[in-house]
CSV table of C-alpha atoms and ligand atoms in Angstrom, one decimal:
chain,number,residue,atom,x,y,z
A,107,MET,CA,25.0,32.5,-23.0
A,108,HIS,CA,28.0,31.0,-21.2
A,109,LEU,CA,27.5,27.8,-19.4
A,110,PRO,CA,29.9,25.9,-17.3
A,111,ARG,CA,31.5,23.1,-19.3
A,112,HIS,CA,29.8,20.3,-17.5
A,113,ARG,CA,26.4,22.1,-18.0
A,114,CYS,CA,27.1,22.4,-21.8
A,115,CYS,CA,28.0,18.7,-21.9
A,116,THR,CA,24.8,17.9,-20.1
A,117,LEU,CA,22.7,20.0,-22.5
A,118,ALA,CA,24.4,18.5,-25.6
A,119,ALA,CA,23.8,15.0,-24.3
A,120,THR,CA,20.2,15.8,-23.5
A,121,PHE,CA,19.8,17.2,-27.1
A,122,ALA,CA,21.4,14.1,-28.6
A,123,LEU,CA,19.1,11.8,-26.5
A,124,ALA,CA,16.0,13.8,-27.6
A,125,LEU,CA,17.0,13.5,-31.2
A,126,LEU,CA,17.6,9.8,-30.8
A,127,ALA,CA,14.2,9.4,-29.1
A,128,ALA,CA,12.5,11.4,-31.9
A,129,CYS,CA,14.0,9.1,-34.5
A,130,THR,CA,13.1,5.9,-32.8
A,131,THR,CA,9.5,7.0,-32.3
A,132,VAL,CA,8.9,7.9,-35.9
A,133,GLN,CA,6.7,5.2,-37.5
A,134,ARG,CA,8.3,3.4,-40.4
A,135,ARG,CA,6.3,4.1,-43.6
A,136,ASN,CA,5.3,1.4,-45.9
A,137,PRO,CA,7.4,1.8,-49.2
A,138,ILE,CA,4.7,0.2,-51.3
A,139,ALA,CA,2.2,3.0,-50.5
A,140,THR,CA,2.2,6.8,-51.1
A,141,TRP,CA,2.4,8.6,-47.7
A,142,VAL,CA,-0.5,11.0,-47.3
A,143,PRO,CA,-0.5,11.7,-43.6
A,144,SER,CA,-3.6,12.4,-41.6
A,145,ALA,CA,-3.7,14.0,-38.1
A,146,ASN,CA,-6.7,12.0,-37.2
A,147,PHE,CA,-5.3,9.2,-35.0
A,148,ASP,CA,-4.2,8.3,-31.5
A,149,GLN,CA,-2.5,5.5,-29.7
A,150,ARG,CA,-4.0,2.0,-29.9
A,151,HIS,CA,-5.5,0.4,-26.8
A,152,ALA,CA,-4.6,-3.0,-25.4
A,153,VAL,CA,-7.4,-5.6,-25.6
A,154,ILE,CA,-6.3,-8.0,-23.0
A,155,ILE,CA,-4.4,-8.1,-19.6
A,156,VAL,CA,-1.7,-10.7,-18.8
A,157,LEU,CA,-0.9,-11.4,-15.2
A,158,HIS,CA,2.5,-12.6,-13.9
A,159,TYR,CA,4.4,-13.4,-10.8
A,160,THR,CA,7.9,-12.1,-10.6
A,161,GLN,CA,9.4,-15.3,-9.0
A,162,GLN,CA,11.9,-12.9,-7.3
A,163,HIS,CA,12.4,-12.0,-3.7
A,164,SER,CA,11.6,-8.3,-3.5
A,165,VAL,CA,10.0,-5.5,-5.4
A,166,GLU,CA,13.4,-3.7,-5.5
A,167,GLU,CA,14.9,-6.7,-7.2
A,168,SER,CA,12.1,-6.8,-9.8
A,169,LEU,CA,12.2,-3.0,-10.4
A,170,SER,CA,15.9,-3.5,-11.3
A,171,THR,CA,15.1,-6.5,-13.6
A,172,LEU,CA,12.2,-4.8,-15.3
A,173,ARG,CA,14.3,-1.7,-16.1
A,174,GLY,CA,17.7,-3.2,-16.8
A,175,GLU,CA,19.6,-5.1,-19.4
A,176,ASN,CA,19.7,-8.5,-17.8
A,177,SER,CA,22.0,-11.4,-18.8
A,178,THR,CA,19.1,-13.0,-20.7
A,179,GLY,CA,18.0,-9.8,-22.4
A,180,PRO,CA,15.8,-6.9,-21.4
A,181,VAL,CA,12.3,-7.5,-20.1
A,182,SER,CA,9.6,-5.1,-18.8
A,183,ALA,CA,5.9,-4.9,-17.8
A,184,HIS,CA,3.5,-2.0,-17.7
A,185,TYR,CA,2.9,-2.4,-14.0
A,186,LEU,CA,4.5,-4.0,-10.9
A,187,ILE,CA,2.5,-4.4,-7.7
A,188,GLY,CA,4.3,-4.9,-4.4
A,189,LYS,CA,3.2,-7.1,-1.5
A,190,ASP,CA,2.3,-4.0,0.4
A,191,GLY,CA,0.0,-2.9,-2.4
A,192,ARG,CA,2.2,-0.2,-4.0
A,193,ILE,CA,1.5,0.0,-7.7
A,194,PHE,CA,4.5,1.0,-9.9
A,195,GLN,CA,4.1,1.9,-13.6
A,196,LEU,CA,7.2,1.3,-15.8
A,197,VAL,CA,5.8,1.5,-19.4
A,198,PRO,CA,3.0,3.8,-20.7
A,199,ASP,CA,-0.3,2.0,-21.3
A,200,GLY,CA,-0.1,2.8,-25.1
A,201,ALA,CA,3.4,1.3,-25.5
A,202,ARG,CA,4.4,-2.3,-26.1
A,203,ALA,CA,6.1,-3.8,-23.0
A,204,TRP,CA,8.2,-7.0,-23.2
A,205,HIS,CA,6.5,-9.3,-20.8
A,206,ALA,CA,4.6,-12.0,-22.7
A,207,GLY,CA,7.1,-13.5,-25.3
A,208,ASN,CA,6.1,-16.2,-27.6
A,209,GLY,CA,2.6,-17.7,-27.3
A,210,ARG,CA,-1.0,-17.4,-28.4
A,211,TRP,CA,-4.4,-16.8,-26.9
A,212,GLY,CA,-7.3,-17.4,-29.3
A,213,THR,CA,-6.5,-15.5,-32.5
A,214,ILE,CA,-3.9,-13.2,-30.8
A,215,THR,CA,-0.4,-14.2,-31.8
A,216,ASP,CA,1.5,-11.2,-30.5
A,217,LEU,CA,0.5,-10.8,-26.9
A,218,ASN,CA,3.0,-8.0,-26.2
A,219,SER,CA,1.3,-5.8,-28.9
A,220,ALA,CA,-2.2,-6.6,-27.7
A,221,SER,CA,-1.8,-6.5,-23.9
A,222,ILE,CA,-1.1,-4.7,-20.7
A,223,GLY,CA,1.3,-6.7,-18.5
A,224,ILE,CA,1.0,-6.7,-14.7
A,225,GLU,CA,3.8,-8.3,-12.6
A,226,LEU,CA,3.0,-9.3,-9.0
A,227,ASP,CA,5.9,-9.4,-6.5
A,228,ASN,CA,5.7,-13.1,-5.5
A,229,ASP,CA,8.3,-15.8,-5.2
A,230,GLY,CA,6.1,-18.3,-7.0
A,231,ALA,CA,5.7,-20.5,-3.9
A,232,SER,CA,3.9,-18.1,-1.4
A,233,ASP,CA,0.3,-16.9,-1.2
A,234,PHE,CA,-0.5,-13.5,-2.7
A,235,ALA,CA,-0.6,-10.8,0.0
A,236,GLU,CA,-4.0,-9.2,0.7
A,237,PRO,CA,-3.0,-5.6,0.0
A,238,GLN,CA,-1.5,-6.7,-3.3
A,239,VAL,CA,-4.7,-8.4,-4.4
A,240,GLU,CA,-6.7,-5.3,-3.4
A,241,SER,CA,-4.4,-3.1,-5.5
A,242,LEU,CA,-4.7,-5.5,-8.4
A,243,LEU,CA,-8.5,-5.2,-8.3
A,244,ARG,CA,-8.2,-1.5,-8.2
A,245,LEU,CA,-5.8,-1.4,-11.2
A,246,LEU,CA,-8.0,-3.9,-13.1
A,247,ASP,CA,-11.0,-1.6,-12.5
A,248,ASP,CA,-9.0,1.4,-13.8
A,249,LEU,CA,-7.7,-0.4,-16.9
A,250,THR,CA,-10.9,-2.1,-18.0
A,251,THR,CA,-12.8,1.2,-17.5
A,252,ARG,CA,-10.3,3.6,-19.0
A,253,LEU,CA,-9.0,1.5,-21.8
A,254,MET,CA,-12.3,-0.3,-22.4
A,255,ILE,CA,-10.7,-3.7,-22.1
A,256,PRO,CA,-13.5,-6.4,-21.6
A,257,LYS,CA,-13.5,-7.5,-18.0
A,258,THR,CA,-13.3,-11.2,-19.0
A,259,GLN,CA,-10.1,-10.5,-20.9
A,260,VAL,CA,-7.8,-11.1,-18.0
A,261,ILE,CA,-5.5,-14.2,-18.3
A,262,GLY,CA,-2.3,-15.6,-16.8
A,263,HIS,CA,1.0,-15.9,-18.6
A,264,ALA,CA,0.8,-19.7,-18.4
A,265,ASP,CA,-2.6,-19.5,-20.2
A,266,MET,CA,-1.0,-18.0,-23.3
A,267,ALA,CA,2.4,-19.8,-23.1
A,268,PRO,CA,1.6,-23.2,-21.4
A,269,SER,CA,4.7,-25.0,-22.6
A,270,ARG,CA,7.1,-22.3,-21.2
A,271,LYS,CA,5.4,-20.6,-18.3
A,272,GLN,CA,3.7,-21.4,-15.0
A,273,ASP,CA,2.8,-18.0,-13.7
A,274,PRO,CA,0.8,-16.6,-11.9
A,275,GLY,CA,0.6,-20.2,-10.5
A,276,PRO,CA,-2.0,-22.3,-8.7
A,277,ARG,CA,-1.9,-20.1,-5.6
A,278,PHE,CA,-3.2,-17.1,-7.6
A,279,PRO,CA,-6.8,-16.2,-6.4
A,280,TRP,CA,-8.7,-16.4,-9.8
A,281,SER,CA,-12.0,-17.0,-8.0
A,282,ARG,CA,-11.5,-13.8,-6.0
A,283,LEU,CA,-11.0,-11.9,-9.3
A,284,ALA,CA,-14.0,-13.7,-10.8
A,285,ALA,CA,-16.2,-12.5,-7.8
A,286,ALA,CA,-15.2,-9.0,-8.8
A,287,GLY,CA,-16.1,-9.7,-12.4
A,288,TYR,CA,-12.6,-10.2,-13.9
A,289,GLY,CA,-11.6,-13.2,-16.1
A,290,LEU,CA,-13.6,-16.0,-17.5
A,291,TRP,CA,-15.0,-18.2,-14.7
A,292,PRO,CA,-17.8,-20.8,-14.4
A,293,ARG,CA,-21.2,-19.3,-13.8
A,294,GLY,CA,-24.4,-20.8,-12.4
A,295,GLU,CA,-25.0,-24.5,-12.1
A,296,LEU,CA,-22.4,-26.8,-13.6
A,297,GLY,CA,-24.6,-29.1,-15.6
A,298,GLU,CA,-23.5,-32.2,-17.5
A,299,PRO,CA,-21.9,-31.4,-20.9
A,300,PRO,CA,-24.0,-32.0,-24.0
A,301,ALA,CA,-23.8,-35.3,-25.9
A,302,GLY,CA,-20.7,-35.4,-28.1
A,303,PHE,CA,-19.0,-32.6,-26.2
A,304,ASP,CA,-15.4,-32.2,-27.2
A,305,PRO,CA,-13.2,-30.7,-24.5
A,306,TRP,CA,-10.4,-29.9,-26.9
A,307,LEU,CA,-12.8,-27.7,-29.0
A,308,ALA,CA,-13.9,-26.1,-25.7
A,309,LEU,CA,-10.3,-25.4,-24.6
A,310,SER,CA,-9.6,-23.9,-28.0
A,311,ALA,CA,-12.8,-21.8,-28.0
A,312,ILE,CA,-11.8,-20.4,-24.6
A,313,GLY,CA,-8.4,-19.3,-26.0
A,314,TYR,CA,-5.9,-22.1,-25.3
A,315,ALA,CA,-3.5,-23.2,-28.0
A,316,LEU,CA,-3.4,-27.0,-28.4
A,317,ASP,CA,0.1,-27.4,-29.9
A,318,ASP,CA,1.1,-29.0,-26.6
A,319,ARG,CA,-2.0,-30.6,-25.2
A,320,PRO,CA,-0.7,-31.8,-21.8
A,321,ALA,CA,0.8,-28.3,-21.2
A,322,ALA,CA,-2.6,-26.7,-22.2
A,323,VAL,CA,-4.4,-28.9,-19.8
A,324,ARG,CA,-1.9,-28.1,-17.0
A,325,ALA,CA,-2.3,-24.4,-17.6
A,326,TYR,CA,-6.1,-24.8,-17.5
A,327,ARG,CA,-6.0,-26.9,-14.3
A,328,GLU,CA,-3.7,-24.4,-12.7
A,329,HIS,CA,-6.2,-21.6,-13.5
A,330,TYR,CA,-9.5,-23.4,-12.8
A,331,ARG,CA,-8.6,-26.2,-10.3
A,332,GLY,CA,-5.6,-24.9,-8.5
A,333,ASP,CA,-3.3,-27.8,-9.4
A,334,ARG,CA,-1.0,-28.9,-12.2
A,335,ALA,CA,-2.7,-32.1,-13.5
A,336,THR,CA,-2.2,-32.9,-17.1
A,337,ALA,CA,-5.4,-35.0,-17.6
A,338,LEU,CA,-9.0,-33.9,-17.7
A,339,ASP,CA,-11.7,-35.4,-15.4
A,340,ALA,CA,-15.5,-35.4,-15.4
A,341,GLN,CA,-15.6,-32.1,-13.4
A,342,ASP,CA,-13.3,-30.5,-16.0
A,343,LEU,CA,-15.8,-31.4,-18.8
A,344,ARG,CA,-18.6,-29.6,-16.8
A,345,ILE,CA,-16.4,-26.5,-16.3
A,346,LEU,CA,-15.2,-26.4,-19.9
A,347,ALA,CA,-18.8,-26.8,-21.2
A,348,ASN,CA,-19.8,-23.9,-19.0
A,349,LEU,CA,-16.9,-21.7,-20.1
A,350,ALA,CA,-17.3,-22.5,-23.8
A,351,ALA,CA,-21.0,-21.6,-23.6
A,352,GLN,CA,-20.1,-18.2,-22.1
A,353,ARG,CA,-17.5,-17.6,-24.8
A,354,ALA,CA,-20.0,-18.5,-27.5
A,355,LYS,CA,-22.5,-16.0,-26.1
A,356,ARG,CA,-20.1,-13.1,-25.4
A,357,PRO,CA,-16.9,-13.7,-27.3
A,358,THR,CA,-15.4,-10.3,-26.4
A,359,GLN,CA,-16.7,-9.6,-22.9
B,120,ZN,ZN1,5.3,-14.2,-16.6
């Protein structure tokens, strides 16, 4: 069949791109094992959700950043939520987006592989818009139900990378999420911690890495007290004891 020249070129380019895509999606086989393929598999599911603010000025600017090359290298996230509540998906749930970078949460050392990343259009200094929070709650309901991610496994970028990151920041409404059942949050009466209580063990049990203790405390304070203090007070010990006790009872929920 004759095709106009430009159409041929388009088809050839499409074919080449399809071949390239096929090559890049083939899993590399382990040379130390004999390959005996099975058809009985599907995509892995994320086990945790990481929340971010974009620290940019518009959702259009962030869509460009999350889909482009960028001077500091490509970045992405699975979802971006605008101030008006619009939810954009940029990467499939089963694929590894590039939003978390270096860091650790509990025993998870590669957060990009283990997580769904959600960016919130916010300049880092303003309150989060109500339609945006409502859409986030709707998306969290969808993800935790459909992908079976435990509802408490919702953290901030700063929680897993306290030395490098500050988002989603002290203005993020963690208590609002907790009221809907998302994230780890103090429950019931805050009693005095037991004798010999070690707040560092508690922070570690919750998930914080302690390589940089002042940064870990700042991330914790940002999340649970809404400030960026780097020292723990008596109320922190009560909160940490409460959170650690919840973690000990339900480590994966
Ligand atoms: Zn971030």
